[in-house]
Short mmCIF file of C-alpha atoms and ligand atoms in Angstrom, two decimals:
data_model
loop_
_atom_site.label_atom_id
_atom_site.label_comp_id
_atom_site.label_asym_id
_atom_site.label_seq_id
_atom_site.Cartn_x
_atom_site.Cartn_y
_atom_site.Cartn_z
CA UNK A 27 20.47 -1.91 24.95
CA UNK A 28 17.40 -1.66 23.19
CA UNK A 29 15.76 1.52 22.42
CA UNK A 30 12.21 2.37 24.44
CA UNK A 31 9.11 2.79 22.18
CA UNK A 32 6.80 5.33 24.58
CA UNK A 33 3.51 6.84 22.93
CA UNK A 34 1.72 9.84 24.35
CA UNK A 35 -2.02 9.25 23.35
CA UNK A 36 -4.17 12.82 23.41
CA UNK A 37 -7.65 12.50 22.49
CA UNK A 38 -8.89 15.25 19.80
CA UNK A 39 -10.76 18.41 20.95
CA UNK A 40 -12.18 15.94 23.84
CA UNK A 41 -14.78 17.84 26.03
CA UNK A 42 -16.48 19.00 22.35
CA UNK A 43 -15.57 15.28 20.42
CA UNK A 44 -17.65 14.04 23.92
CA UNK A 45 -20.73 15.97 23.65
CA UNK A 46 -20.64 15.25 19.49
CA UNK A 47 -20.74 11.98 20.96
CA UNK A 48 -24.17 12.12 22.33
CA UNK A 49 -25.64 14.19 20.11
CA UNK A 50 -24.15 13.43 16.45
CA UNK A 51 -26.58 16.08 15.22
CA UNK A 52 -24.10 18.74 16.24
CA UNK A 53 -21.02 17.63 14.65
CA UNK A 54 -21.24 19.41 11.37
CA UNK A 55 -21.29 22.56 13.24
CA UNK A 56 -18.94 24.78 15.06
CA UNK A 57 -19.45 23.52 18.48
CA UNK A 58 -17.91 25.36 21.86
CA UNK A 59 -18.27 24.09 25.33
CA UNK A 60 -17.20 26.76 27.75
CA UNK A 61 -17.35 27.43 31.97
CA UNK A 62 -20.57 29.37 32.26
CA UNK A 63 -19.24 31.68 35.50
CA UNK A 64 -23.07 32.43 35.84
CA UNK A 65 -22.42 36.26 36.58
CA UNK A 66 -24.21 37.06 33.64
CA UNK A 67 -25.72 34.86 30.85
CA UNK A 68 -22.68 35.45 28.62
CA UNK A 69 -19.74 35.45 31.18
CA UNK A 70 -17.32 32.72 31.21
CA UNK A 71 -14.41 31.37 29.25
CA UNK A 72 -14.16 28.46 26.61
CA UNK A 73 -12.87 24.83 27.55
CA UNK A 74 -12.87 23.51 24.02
CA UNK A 75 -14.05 23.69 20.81
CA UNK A 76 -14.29 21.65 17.44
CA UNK A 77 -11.96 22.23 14.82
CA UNK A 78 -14.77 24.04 12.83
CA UNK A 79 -15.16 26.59 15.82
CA UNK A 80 -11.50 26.70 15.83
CA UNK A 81 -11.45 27.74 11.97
CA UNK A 82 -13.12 30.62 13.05
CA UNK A 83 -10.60 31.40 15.54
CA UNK A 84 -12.08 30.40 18.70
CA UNK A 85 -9.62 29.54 21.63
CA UNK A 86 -9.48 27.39 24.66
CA UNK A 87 -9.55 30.24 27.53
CA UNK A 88 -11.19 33.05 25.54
CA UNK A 89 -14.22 34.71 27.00
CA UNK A 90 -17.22 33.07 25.87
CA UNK A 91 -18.94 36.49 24.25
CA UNK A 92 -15.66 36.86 22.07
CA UNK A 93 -16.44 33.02 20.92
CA UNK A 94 -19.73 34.43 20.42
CA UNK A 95 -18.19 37.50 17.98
CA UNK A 96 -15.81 34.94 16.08
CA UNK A 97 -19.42 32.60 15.74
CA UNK A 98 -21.62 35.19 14.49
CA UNK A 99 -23.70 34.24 11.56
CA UNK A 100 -22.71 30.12 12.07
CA UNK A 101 -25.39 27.50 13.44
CA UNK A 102 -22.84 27.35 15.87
CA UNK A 103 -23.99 25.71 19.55
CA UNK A 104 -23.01 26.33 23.28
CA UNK A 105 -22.75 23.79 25.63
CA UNK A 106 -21.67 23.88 29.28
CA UNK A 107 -18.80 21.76 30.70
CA UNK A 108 -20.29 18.00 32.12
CA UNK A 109 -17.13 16.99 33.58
CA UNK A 110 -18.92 14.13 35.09
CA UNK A 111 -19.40 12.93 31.36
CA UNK A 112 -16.31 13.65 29.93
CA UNK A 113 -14.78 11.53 32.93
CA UNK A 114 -17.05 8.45 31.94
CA UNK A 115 -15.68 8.77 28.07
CA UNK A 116 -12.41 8.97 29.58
CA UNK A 117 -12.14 5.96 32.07
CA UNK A 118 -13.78 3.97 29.40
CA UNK A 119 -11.25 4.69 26.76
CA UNK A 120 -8.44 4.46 29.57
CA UNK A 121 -9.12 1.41 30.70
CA UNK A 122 -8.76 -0.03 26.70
CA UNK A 123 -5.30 1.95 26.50
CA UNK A 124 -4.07 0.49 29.23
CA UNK A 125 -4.53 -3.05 28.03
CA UNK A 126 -2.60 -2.19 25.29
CA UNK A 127 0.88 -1.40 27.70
CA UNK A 128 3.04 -2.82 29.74
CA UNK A 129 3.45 0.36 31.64
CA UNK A 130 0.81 3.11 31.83
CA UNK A 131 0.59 6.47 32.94
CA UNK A 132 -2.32 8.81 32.83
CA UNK A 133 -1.41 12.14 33.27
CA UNK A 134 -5.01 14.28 32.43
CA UNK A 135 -8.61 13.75 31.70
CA UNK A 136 -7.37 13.49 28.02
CA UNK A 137 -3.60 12.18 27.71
CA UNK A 138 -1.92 9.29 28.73
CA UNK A 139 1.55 7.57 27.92
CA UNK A 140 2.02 4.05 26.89
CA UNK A 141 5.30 2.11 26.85
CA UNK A 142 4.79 -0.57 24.44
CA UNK A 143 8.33 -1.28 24.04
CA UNK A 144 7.59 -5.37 24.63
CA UNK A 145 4.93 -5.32 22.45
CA UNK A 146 6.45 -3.96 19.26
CA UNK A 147 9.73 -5.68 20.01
CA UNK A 148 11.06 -2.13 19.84
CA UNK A 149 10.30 -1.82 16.73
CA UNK A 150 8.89 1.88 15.26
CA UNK A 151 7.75 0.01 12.08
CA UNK A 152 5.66 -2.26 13.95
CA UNK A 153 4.62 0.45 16.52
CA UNK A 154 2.98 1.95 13.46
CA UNK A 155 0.69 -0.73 13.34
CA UNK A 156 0.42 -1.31 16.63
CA UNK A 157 -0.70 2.45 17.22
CA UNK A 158 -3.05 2.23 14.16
CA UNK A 159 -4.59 -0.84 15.57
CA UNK A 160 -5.20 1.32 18.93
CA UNK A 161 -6.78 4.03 17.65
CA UNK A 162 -9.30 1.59 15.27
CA UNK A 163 -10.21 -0.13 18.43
CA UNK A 164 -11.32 2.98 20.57
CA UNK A 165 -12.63 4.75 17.40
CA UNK A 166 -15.22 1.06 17.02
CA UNK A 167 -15.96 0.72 20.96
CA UNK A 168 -16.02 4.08 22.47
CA UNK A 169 -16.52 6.37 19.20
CA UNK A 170 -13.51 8.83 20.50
CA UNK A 171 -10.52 9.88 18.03
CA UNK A 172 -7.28 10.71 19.44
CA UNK A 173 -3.76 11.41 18.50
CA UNK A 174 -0.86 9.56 19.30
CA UNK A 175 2.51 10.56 19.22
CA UNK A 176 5.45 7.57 19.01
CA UNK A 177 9.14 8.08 20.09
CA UNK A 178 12.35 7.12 21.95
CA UNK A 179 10.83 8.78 25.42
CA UNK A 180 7.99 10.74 26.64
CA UNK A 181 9.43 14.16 25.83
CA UNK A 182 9.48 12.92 22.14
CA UNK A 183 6.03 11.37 22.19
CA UNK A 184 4.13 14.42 23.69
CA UNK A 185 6.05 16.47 21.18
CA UNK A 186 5.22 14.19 18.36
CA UNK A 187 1.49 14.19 19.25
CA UNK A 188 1.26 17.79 19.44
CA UNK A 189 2.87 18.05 16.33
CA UNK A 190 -0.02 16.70 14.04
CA UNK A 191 -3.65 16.73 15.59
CA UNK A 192 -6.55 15.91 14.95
CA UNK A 193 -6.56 11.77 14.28
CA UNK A 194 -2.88 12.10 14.15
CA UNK A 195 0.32 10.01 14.26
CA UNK A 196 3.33 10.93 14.20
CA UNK A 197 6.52 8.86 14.61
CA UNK A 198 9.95 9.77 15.60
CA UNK A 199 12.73 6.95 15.87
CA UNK A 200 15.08 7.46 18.36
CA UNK A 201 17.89 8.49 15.58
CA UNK A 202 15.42 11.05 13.97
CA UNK A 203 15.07 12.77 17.46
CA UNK A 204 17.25 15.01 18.22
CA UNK A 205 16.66 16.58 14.77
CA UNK A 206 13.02 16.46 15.33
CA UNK A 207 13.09 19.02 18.36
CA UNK A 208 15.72 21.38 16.85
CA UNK A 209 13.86 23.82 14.77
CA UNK A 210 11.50 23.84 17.45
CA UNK A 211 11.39 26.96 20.01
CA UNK A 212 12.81 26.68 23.63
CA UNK A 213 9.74 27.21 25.09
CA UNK A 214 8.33 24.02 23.71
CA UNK A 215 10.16 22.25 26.45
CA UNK A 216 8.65 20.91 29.56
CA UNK A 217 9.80 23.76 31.90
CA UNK A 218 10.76 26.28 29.56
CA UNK A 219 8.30 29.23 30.40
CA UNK A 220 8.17 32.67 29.81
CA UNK A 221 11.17 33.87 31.95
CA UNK A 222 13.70 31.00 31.09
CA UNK A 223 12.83 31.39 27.67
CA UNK A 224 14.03 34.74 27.76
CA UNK A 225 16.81 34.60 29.62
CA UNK A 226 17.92 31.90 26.87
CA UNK A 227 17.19 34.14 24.10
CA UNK A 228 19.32 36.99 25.68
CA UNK A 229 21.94 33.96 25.46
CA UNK A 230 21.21 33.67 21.59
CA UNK A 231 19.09 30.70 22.95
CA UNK A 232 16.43 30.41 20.55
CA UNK A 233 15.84 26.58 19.26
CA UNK A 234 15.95 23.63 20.90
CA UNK A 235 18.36 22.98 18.98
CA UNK A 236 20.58 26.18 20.17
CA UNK A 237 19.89 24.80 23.10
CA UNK A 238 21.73 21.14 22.35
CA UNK A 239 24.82 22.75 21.51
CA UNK A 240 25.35 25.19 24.31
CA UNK A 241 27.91 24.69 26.85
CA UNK A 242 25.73 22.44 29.68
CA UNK A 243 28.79 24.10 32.31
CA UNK A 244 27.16 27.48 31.19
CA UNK A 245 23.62 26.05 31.79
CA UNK A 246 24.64 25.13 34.98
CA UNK A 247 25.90 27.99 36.60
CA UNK A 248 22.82 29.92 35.58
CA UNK A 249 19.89 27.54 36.75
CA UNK A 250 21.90 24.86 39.27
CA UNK A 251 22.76 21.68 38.34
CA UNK A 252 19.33 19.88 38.15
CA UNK A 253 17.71 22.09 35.97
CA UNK A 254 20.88 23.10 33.87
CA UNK A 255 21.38 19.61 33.14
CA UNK A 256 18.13 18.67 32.55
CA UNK A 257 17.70 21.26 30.03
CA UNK A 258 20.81 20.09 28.31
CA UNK A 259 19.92 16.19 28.26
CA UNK A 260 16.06 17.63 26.75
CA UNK A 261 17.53 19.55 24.30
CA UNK A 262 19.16 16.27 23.11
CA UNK A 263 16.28 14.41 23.48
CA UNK A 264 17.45 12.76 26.42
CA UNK A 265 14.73 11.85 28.61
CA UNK A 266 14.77 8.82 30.98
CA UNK A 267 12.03 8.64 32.80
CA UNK A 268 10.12 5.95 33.09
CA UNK A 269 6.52 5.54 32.10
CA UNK A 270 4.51 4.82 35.69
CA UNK A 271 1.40 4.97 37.01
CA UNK A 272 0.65 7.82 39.64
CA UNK A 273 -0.67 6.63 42.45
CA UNK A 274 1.45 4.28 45.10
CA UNK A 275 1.25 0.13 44.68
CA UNK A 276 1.42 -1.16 48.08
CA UNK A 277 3.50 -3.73 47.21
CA UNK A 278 5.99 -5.25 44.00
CA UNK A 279 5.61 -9.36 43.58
CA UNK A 280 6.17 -12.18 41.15
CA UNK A 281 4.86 -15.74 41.07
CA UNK A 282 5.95 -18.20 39.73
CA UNK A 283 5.60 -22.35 39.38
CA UNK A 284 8.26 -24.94 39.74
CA UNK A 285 9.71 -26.67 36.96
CA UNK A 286 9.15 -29.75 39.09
CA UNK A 287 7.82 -30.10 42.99
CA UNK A 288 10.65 -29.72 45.59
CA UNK A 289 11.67 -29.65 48.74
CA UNK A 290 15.39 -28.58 47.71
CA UNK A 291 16.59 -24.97 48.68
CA UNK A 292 19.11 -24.33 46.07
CA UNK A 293 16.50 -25.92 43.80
CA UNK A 294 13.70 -23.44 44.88
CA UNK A 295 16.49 -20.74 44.96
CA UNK A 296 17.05 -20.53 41.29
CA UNK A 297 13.52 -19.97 40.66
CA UNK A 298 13.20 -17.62 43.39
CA UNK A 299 16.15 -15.43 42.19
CA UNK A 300 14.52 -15.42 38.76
CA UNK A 301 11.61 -13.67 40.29
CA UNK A 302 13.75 -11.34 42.54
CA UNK A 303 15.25 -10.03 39.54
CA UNK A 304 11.85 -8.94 37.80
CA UNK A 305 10.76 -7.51 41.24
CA UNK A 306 13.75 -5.79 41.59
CA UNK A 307 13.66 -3.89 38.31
CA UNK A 308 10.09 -2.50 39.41
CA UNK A 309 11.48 -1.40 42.38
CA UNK A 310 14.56 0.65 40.77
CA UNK A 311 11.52 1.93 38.28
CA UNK A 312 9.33 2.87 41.11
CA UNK A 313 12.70 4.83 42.72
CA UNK A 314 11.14 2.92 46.01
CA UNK A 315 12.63 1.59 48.91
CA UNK A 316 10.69 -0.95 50.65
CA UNK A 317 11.16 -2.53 53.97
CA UNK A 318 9.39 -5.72 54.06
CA UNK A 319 10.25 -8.94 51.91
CA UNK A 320 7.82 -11.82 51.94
CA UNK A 321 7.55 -15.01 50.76
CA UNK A 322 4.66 -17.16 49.42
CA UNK A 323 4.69 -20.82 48.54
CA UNK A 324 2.00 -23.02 47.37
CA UNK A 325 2.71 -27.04 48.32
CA UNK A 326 2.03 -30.18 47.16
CA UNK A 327 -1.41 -30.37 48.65
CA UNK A 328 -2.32 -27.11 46.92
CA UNK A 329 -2.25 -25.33 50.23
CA UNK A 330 -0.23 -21.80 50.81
CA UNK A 331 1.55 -20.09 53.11
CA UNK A 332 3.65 -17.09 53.42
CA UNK A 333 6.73 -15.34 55.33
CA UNK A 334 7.94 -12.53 55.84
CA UNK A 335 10.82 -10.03 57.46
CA UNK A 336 11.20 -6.80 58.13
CA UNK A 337 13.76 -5.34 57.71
CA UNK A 338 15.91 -2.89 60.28
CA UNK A 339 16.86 -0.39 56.88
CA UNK A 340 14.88 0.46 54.00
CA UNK A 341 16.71 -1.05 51.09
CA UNK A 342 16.19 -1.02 47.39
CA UNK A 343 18.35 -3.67 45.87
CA UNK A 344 18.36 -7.05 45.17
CA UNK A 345 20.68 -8.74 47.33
CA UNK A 346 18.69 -7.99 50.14
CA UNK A 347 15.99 -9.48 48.68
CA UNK A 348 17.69 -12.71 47.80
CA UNK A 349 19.25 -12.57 50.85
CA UNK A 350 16.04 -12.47 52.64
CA UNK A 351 14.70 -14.91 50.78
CA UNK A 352 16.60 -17.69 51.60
CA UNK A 353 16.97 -17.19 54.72
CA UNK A 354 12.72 -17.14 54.81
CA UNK A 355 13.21 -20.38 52.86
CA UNK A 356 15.51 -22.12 55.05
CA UNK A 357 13.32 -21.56 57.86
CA UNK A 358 10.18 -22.51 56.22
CA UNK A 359 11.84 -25.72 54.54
CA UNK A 360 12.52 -27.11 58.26
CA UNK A 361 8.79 -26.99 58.97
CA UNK A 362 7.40 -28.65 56.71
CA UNK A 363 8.19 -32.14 54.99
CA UNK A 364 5.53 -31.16 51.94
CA UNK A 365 7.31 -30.27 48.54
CA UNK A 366 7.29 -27.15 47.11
CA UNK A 367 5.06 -26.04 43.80
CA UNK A 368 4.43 -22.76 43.57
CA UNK A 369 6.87 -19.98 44.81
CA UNK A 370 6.63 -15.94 44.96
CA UNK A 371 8.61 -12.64 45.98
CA UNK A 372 7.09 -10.03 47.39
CA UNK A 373 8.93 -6.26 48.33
CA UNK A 374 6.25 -4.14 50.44
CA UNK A 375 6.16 -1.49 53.31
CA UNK A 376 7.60 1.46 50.84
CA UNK A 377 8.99 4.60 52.20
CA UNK A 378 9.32 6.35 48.67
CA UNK A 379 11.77 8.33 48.09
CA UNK A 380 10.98 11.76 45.56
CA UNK A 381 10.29 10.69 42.89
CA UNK A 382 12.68 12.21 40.05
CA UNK A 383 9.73 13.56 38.27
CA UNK A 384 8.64 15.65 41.36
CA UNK A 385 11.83 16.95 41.95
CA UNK A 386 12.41 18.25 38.81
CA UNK A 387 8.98 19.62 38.42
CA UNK A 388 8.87 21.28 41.94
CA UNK A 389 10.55 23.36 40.16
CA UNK A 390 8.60 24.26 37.60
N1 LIG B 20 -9.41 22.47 28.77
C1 LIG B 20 -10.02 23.51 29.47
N2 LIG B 20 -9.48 24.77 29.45
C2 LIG B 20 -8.35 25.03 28.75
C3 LIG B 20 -7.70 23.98 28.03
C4 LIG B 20 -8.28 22.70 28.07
O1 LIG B 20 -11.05 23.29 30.11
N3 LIG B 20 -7.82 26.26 28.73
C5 LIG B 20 -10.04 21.14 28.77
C6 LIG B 20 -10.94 20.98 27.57
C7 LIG B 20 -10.19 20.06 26.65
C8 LIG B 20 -9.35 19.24 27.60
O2 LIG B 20 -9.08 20.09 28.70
O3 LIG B 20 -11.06 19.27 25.84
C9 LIG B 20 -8.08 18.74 26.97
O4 LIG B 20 -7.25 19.81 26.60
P1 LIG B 20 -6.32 19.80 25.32
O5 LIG B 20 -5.35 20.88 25.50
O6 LIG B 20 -5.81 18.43 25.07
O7 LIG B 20 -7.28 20.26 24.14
P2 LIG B 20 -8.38 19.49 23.36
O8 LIG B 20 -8.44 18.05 23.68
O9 LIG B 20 -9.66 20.23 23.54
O10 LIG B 20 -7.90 19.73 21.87
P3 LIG B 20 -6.75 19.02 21.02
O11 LIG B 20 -7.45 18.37 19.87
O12 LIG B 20 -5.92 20.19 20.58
O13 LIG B 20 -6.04 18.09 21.91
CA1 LIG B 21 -4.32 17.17 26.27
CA1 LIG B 22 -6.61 16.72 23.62
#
């Protein structure tokens, strides 16, 4: 099977690279934008900061009058948060990213994962230039810099990216991974806080890496099996889940046209089944179960119509759907004497099931 090429795309110091943005005046100086909690005229915590604030040692979360200590004697300049703004920049640049995938999932204001597996044919060399290309294109039509980390999975890609910032890019291939995230501490993990972290020390737990090699049983009987072995396959830079976008589609569908018109079922079938098996690889992705299959068919005279059953269970595989199918096209064929052109699947009515994700983060 061919390896996955996910990227994690985080954009550089972003609520201080947005108001640089607007003013370009202020981008030679140390520049904080902080939550003004309005108490008093110096009470509140920093958001962000530029890297030149940052060289000073200013902190996202620090009290704003301690920002103010590390600043003294700069031309440095205070702004409060415009998350309004920052939301703007963010859709805009978004919206470009996403063009760019063939799955997408934000997951902040400021991140977002791409799997461009299809479009670099796998490839890490050409996901290089395909990441370089990316960056060029928001950098000329937005004016935002990000970093983008490039891996095997989205544990590797977040890692990667956080690994050189700002205007970075980082690549790890899937057999540099697990090497990657060794030296690394436990607590670099997805999950791995304060008190797991440890609790794995006291095990001699330190690394990631530790973590790879010890006994998953072990792992296991201290946290339960989901956790125990998902710290175990992340350790190994195992990570399979897929790169989605939040939010619920209300329905999965392909289209597609006939090599010629018809009014033949096993004809139309072998198109049909074509499309069943694209729609139901989004549905295993999705971890849905849906309860509706339709069909839609465009005829001869250009005009359409559609079916559709539902179902008595939920189901989530294919056979059903092909099943369903024909039996939608049997009917159908027997009302009409008008050939066939177009033809399309369609899996709706979902009753999701936890996502994986949510399970595994619940606990968290
Ligand atoms: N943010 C915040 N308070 C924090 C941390 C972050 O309000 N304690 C906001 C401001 C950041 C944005 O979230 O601009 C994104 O957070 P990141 O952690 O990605 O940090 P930056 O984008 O600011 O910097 P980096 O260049 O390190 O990604
Ligand atoms: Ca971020
Ligand atoms: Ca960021």
């Amino acid at each position: 099977m061919q390896n996955r090429v996910v990227m994690l795309a985080d954009f550089d110091y972003f609520f201080a690279q947005c108001e640089e943005l607007r003013n370009p005046a202020i981008k030679d100086k140390p520049v904080v934008v902080g939550v003004y909690s309005g108490r008093t005229k110096e009470s509140g915590a920093v958001s962000t900061s530029n890297y030149i604030a940052r060289k000073n040692g200013v902190k996202s979360g620090m009290p704003l009058f301690m920002a103010k200590r590390k600043l003294e004697g700069t031309d440095a300049v205070f702004l409060p948060v415009d998350h309004q703004y920052y939301e703007q920049i963010s859709n805009r640049i978004m919206q470009i990213l996403r063009g760019y995938a063939t799955s997408f999932e934000q997951v902040s204001v400021d991140e977002a994962y791409l799997d461009v597996t299809g479009q670099v044919q796998g490839s890490f060399e050409k996901a290089k230039d395909y990441a370089e290309k990316i960056k060029a294109e928001v950098k000329s039509r937005v004016g935002i810099s990000f970093s983008i980390g490039v891996g095997p999975n989205k544990l590797v890609a977040k890692i990667a990216c956080d690994s050189q910032k700002p205007d970075g890019l980082t690549i790890v291939r899937s057999e540099e991974a697990k090497d990657f995230l060794a030296t690394l501490p436990v607590d670099r993990l997805l999950g791995v806080g304060k008190k797991t972290s440890a609790k794995m020390g006291s095990l001699g737990v330190k690394t990631v890496g530790d973590l790879a090699s010890y006994d998953v049983q072990k792992l296991i009987v201290i946290w339960g099996k989901i956790l125990g072995v998902y710290f175990h396959n992340a350790a190994n830079a195992v990570d399979n889940e897929p790169v989605q976008e939040q939010g619920e589609a209300e329905s999965i569908s392909r289209i597609g046209t006939l090599k010629q018109d018809s009014h033949d079922l096993a004809f139309i079938l072998q198109k049909t089944d074509e499309l069943t098996e694209d729609v139901a690889k989004d549905v295993v992705e999705r971890n849905s179960s849906f309860k509706q299959v339709a069909i839609y068919v465009v005829l001869t005279d250009l005009s359409s119509k559609s079916r559709s059953i539902t179902l008595e269970q939920p189901a989530k595989d294919k056979e059903t759907i092909k099943k369903n199918v024909k039996e939608l096209f049997e009917k159908f064929l027997g009302e009409t004497q008008l050939e066939v052109r177009r033809v399309g699947v369609k899996v709706s009515d979902f009753s999701r099931e936890e996502p994986r994700q949510k399970q595994l983060t619940s606990f968290f």
